[in-house]
Amino acid sequence: MSADTGRPVDRNFPTEDEYQVLLGKRTRRGTTAKFGFLFLLSLAVLGLAVLLMTIINDSFGLVAVVNQQEPEEIVASLGYDPGEVTLESLSKEDLVTVLAGGISNGVGRRLEREQRFFEDRLAFETQDKWDEVCASDEPPAGCSGGARSQGDVLLLVKERIVQPDIIASYGFFNSILGGNAFKDDIAGIFENTPERWPDYTFDEVRFQWRAWLNMTFVTTPSSSIPELAGIRTAILGSAWLVLFTVLFAVPVGVGAAIYLEEFAKKNRINDFIQTNINNLAGVPSIIYGMLGLAVFVRLLEPLTQGRTVISAGLTLGLLTLPVVIISSQEAIRAVPNSLRQGGMALGATKWQTVRSHVLPVAVPGILTGTILAVARAIGETAPLILVGAAGFITVDPTGPFSQFTALPIQIFQWASFPQKEWQNIAAAASLALLIMLLLLNAVAVILRNRYSRRMT
Amino acid sequence: MSDQPVTTGEDAAGAAGEIRPGMAFSGGFRGAGEGVPEELRPGVIETRGMNVYYGDFEAVSGIDLNFQYNEISALIGPSGCGKSTVLRSLNRMNDLIPSARTEGEVIYHGENIYAPGVDPVEIRRRLGMVFQKPNPFPKSIYDNIAWGVKINGFKGSRADMDDVVQRALEQAALWDEVKDKLKESGLSLSGGQQQRLCIARAVATQPDVVLMDEPCSALDPIATLRIEELMLELKKDYSIIIVTHNMQQAARVSDRTAFFNVELDNRGMRTGHLVEFSPTDLLFTNPKQTQTEDYITGRFG
């Protein structure tokens, strides 16, 4: 590979043979490094895969259930053919009849006072008594609210009449690969805990495939029975929190970033502010929780009404603010200076230039940074515990001054219960949270591409 | 200089320095002083003892220049001699560099543009600028030109704006190439077209002077030639000051050339200063200073 050039030989350079040896060594070192990094990447992928598999394993799988009353029997008792009609497809009238046949009149009246069954008539109360109750000083919620839907009544029938009792639940992989092990397992449970399962036989046990994350789970509020609990309240709570977080952090953060990047003079005060913003981005979230508790919940209670959506939203807004500022600053800084000069050279003011040329180019970057920051806020648990997210709540948040819970709080709550079914719904809620984050990231990508494509 | 428009009495009065308040930088001086000896004729813009500093570093020192109406003036010199710095001082673009500081006077229409109370935004609107690297906005070709006009308070209708855009593109010899794709991005054009778009953008706001900072250094020879032809065309309506590394270019297009050189001061800092400012044909054929002669004959630089 070498040619005699006739130049004098410099002894400081390697000879041809030495060079070949060195070249081999360098190549091998490069290859080793490449495979080393590939191995590290595999480790990272493996970790993420295990995480996802654990969640999926708990979210889907077989459950062994015994029902107090089988749904088919209920359908048959109404005169329908169980082969054609399912419990879920029954009308609200039929379901109320079933309910009335299975619960005491007292319980029925109490349920009716919580929320009535029909708009036009009463199912359990007499009209005279109802009028009297509603005319009292503290009329129950049923007097003013609308009627229960078919789904609501169906839920009540399942909860009070069918009364499903889960003997055991199995993970996704166990369910697929388990074979006949379940039979022995159930027999063992019956044998070992006779006081819990006094007079059930194996024939009554139904094995059902259950996706713990399903539409019902997403659309029902929480409950004290894991099979019936859902995450609607938590999802709505998280959505409200995101709304207030964004409303606070984005205008304030982007505005501050514009000032710092485009207008601030380089002096001690601005350097000090910048350094502090950088440091705030690394402050643990629990400390923001302490701040939120002291300021928004206690000090500003007349304005925020204490432990409400707005207190928590503002706390999360403060938490994301430094990240929004820093990422917006980076996006603004990445806009080429030639654009600013071009604008200024035409006799534009600083603000005209920034508004028309710098910001449009910076928007994709600002959006990406902001959405990543908000995504972090959605997953935050610690500050919400401090500012008073409710662990158990079945009322949907309706505005800034509502009580609330959030998905991570709900997950934390459920995961801390010992029974297996709570673990299942905690996993399902985790999956829901992950899907929410993925959707949010997808929105970020779509917005970014739309802005980047506009003019390049 | 013989093709300059006839001077009115009012213009001449204004040129003599009787600036009425509130009219500081408005136009109307063009062609002032026909027949007056060249040294005494008021220029479109004039620097008097101008020094520019970046922090402690003195970039250029003691610059006295007087640029004439409807001429192309070229600034040449070796790298680091401060010619771009001088150019950027003329429309206060140096203000955008936080550490930059200008001493001395830059007289434009009888007033020092560095006097307190002068808004640099107005100066930049009267002295347009074209940069070394074409920097069209990431907007449509149409908006690239309309934007500068709009932000300076254009009152006309849409149709009027269309006329302004067309006229600017025609002046920049770009109209025929882009008239069917005005809605396309300015960045979709070739480098030479982008630079002409930037020139169109600069002349659309109707400045007095167009400052060009090495406008052809990023272009191929054919695009360069087009820009040079364009400059000769534009000087009928505008005064042009161009910084160039290319001595042939200065010789080809300019009426007057300023040669800058660097000097090492006692701290070892390189400070630029003006060596010679003469009509181009004189400077290239019969330079007064040996430094100039050395440079143009290629003995250094």
Coordinates of C-alpha atoms in Angstrom, one line a residue, chain B residues 128-246:
Chain B
G128 CA -31.1 49.2 3.6
M129 CA -28.6 46.3 3.8
V130 CA -27.8 43.1 1.9
F131 CA -25.7 40.5 3.7
Q132 CA -22.9 38.2 2.7
K133 CA -24.9 35.1 2.9
P134 CA -28.4 35.3 1.3
N135 CA -30.9 35.4 4.2
P136 CA -34.4 35.3 2.8
F137 CA -37.1 34.9 5.4
P138 CA -38.7 31.4 5.5
K139 CA -41.8 32.9 3.9
S140 CA -43.2 33.1 0.4
I141 CA -41.3 35.2 -2.2
Y142 CA -44.2 37.7 -2.1
D143 CA -44.1 38.0 1.7
N144 CA -40.4 38.4 1.7
I145 CA -40.8 41.7 0.0
A146 CA -44.2 42.8 1.3
W147 CA -43.2 42.3 5.0
G148 CA -40.6 45.1 5.1
V149 CA -43.0 47.5 3.3
K150 CA -45.9 46.5 5.6
I151 CA -44.1 47.0 8.9
N152 CA -43.0 50.5 7.8
G153 CA -46.6 51.6 7.6
F154 CA -47.6 51.0 4.0
K155 CA -51.1 52.4 3.5
G156 CA -52.0 51.1 0.0
S157 CA -54.4 48.4 -0.9
R158 CA -53.6 44.8 -1.8
A159 CA -53.3 45.8 -5.5
D160 CA -50.9 48.6 -4.5
M161 CA -48.8 46.1 -2.6
D162 CA -48.8 43.8 -5.6
D163 CA -47.4 46.7 -7.6
V164 CA -44.7 47.4 -5.0
V165 CA -43.7 43.7 -5.0
Q166 CA -43.6 43.6 -8.8
R167 CA -41.5 46.8 -9.0
A168 CA -39.0 45.6 -6.4
L169 CA -38.6 42.3 -8.2
E170 CA -38.2 44.0 -11.5
Q171 CA -35.6 46.3 -10.1
A172 CA -33.7 43.3 -8.8
A173 CA -34.0 41.6 -12.2
L174 CA -35.9 38.7 -10.6
W175 CA -39.5 39.2 -11.8
D176 CA -39.3 37.1 -14.9
E177 CA -37.9 34.2 -13.0
V178 CA -40.4 34.2 -10.1
K179 CA -43.6 35.9 -11.4
D180 CA -45.4 32.5 -11.6
K181 CA -44.4 31.3 -8.2
L182 CA -44.7 34.2 -5.8
K183 CA -46.4 32.0 -3.2
E184 CA -43.5 29.6 -3.1
S185 CA -40.9 29.8 -0.3
G186 CA -38.1 32.2 -0.8
L187 CA -35.8 29.4 0.3
S188 CA -36.7 27.4 -2.8
L189 CA -34.7 29.7 -5.0
S190 CA -31.1 29.2 -6.0
G191 CA -28.4 31.1 -4.1
G192 CA -28.1 33.9 -6.7
Q193 CA -31.8 34.3 -6.9
Q194 CA -32.0 34.4 -3.1
Q195 CA -29.5 37.2 -3.0
R196 CA -31.4 39.1 -5.7
L197 CA -34.6 38.5 -3.6
C198 CA -32.7 40.1 -0.6
I199 CA -31.8 43.1 -2.8
A200 CA -35.4 43.4 -3.9
R201 CA -36.5 43.2 -0.3
A202 CA -34.1 46.0 0.6
V203 CA -35.1 48.3 -2.3
A204 CA -38.8 47.7 -1.8
T205 CA -38.9 49.8 1.4
Q206 CA -37.5 52.7 -0.7
P207 CA -34.2 53.4 1.2
D208 CA -31.7 56.2 0.2
V209 CA -28.7 53.9 0.4
V210 CA -28.2 50.2 -0.1
L211 CA -25.3 48.8 2.0
M212 CA -23.9 45.5 0.6
D213 CA -21.6 43.3 2.7
E214 CA -19.7 41.1 0.3
P215 CA -23.0 40.3 -1.5
C216 CA -21.3 37.9 -4.1
S217 CA -18.9 36.0 -1.9
A218 CA -21.3 33.0 -1.6
L219 CA -22.2 33.0 -5.3
D220 CA -20.8 31.5 -8.5
P221 CA -19.3 33.7 -11.2
I222 CA -22.5 33.9 -13.3
A223 CA -24.7 34.9 -10.4
T224 CA -22.0 37.4 -9.4
L225 CA -22.1 38.9 -12.8
R226 CA -25.9 39.3 -12.6
I227 CA -25.6 41.0 -9.3
E228 CA -23.0 43.4 -10.6
E229 CA -25.2 44.3 -13.6
L230 CA -28.0 44.8 -11.2
M231 CA -25.9 47.2 -9.0
L232 CA -25.0 49.3 -12.0
E233 CA -28.8 49.4 -12.8
L234 CA -29.7 50.3 -9.2
K235 CA -27.3 53.2 -8.8
K236 CA -29.6 55.3 -10.9
D237 CA -32.0 55.3 -8.0
Y238 CA -29.9 54.5 -5.0
S239 CA -26.5 55.2 -3.5
I240 CA -24.7 51.9 -3.0
I241 CA -21.8 51.1 -0.7
I242 CA -20.3 47.7 -1.1
V243 CA -17.7 45.7 0.8
T244 CA -15.9 43.3 -1.3
H245 CA -12.8 41.0 -1.2
N246 CA -12.7 41.0 -4.9

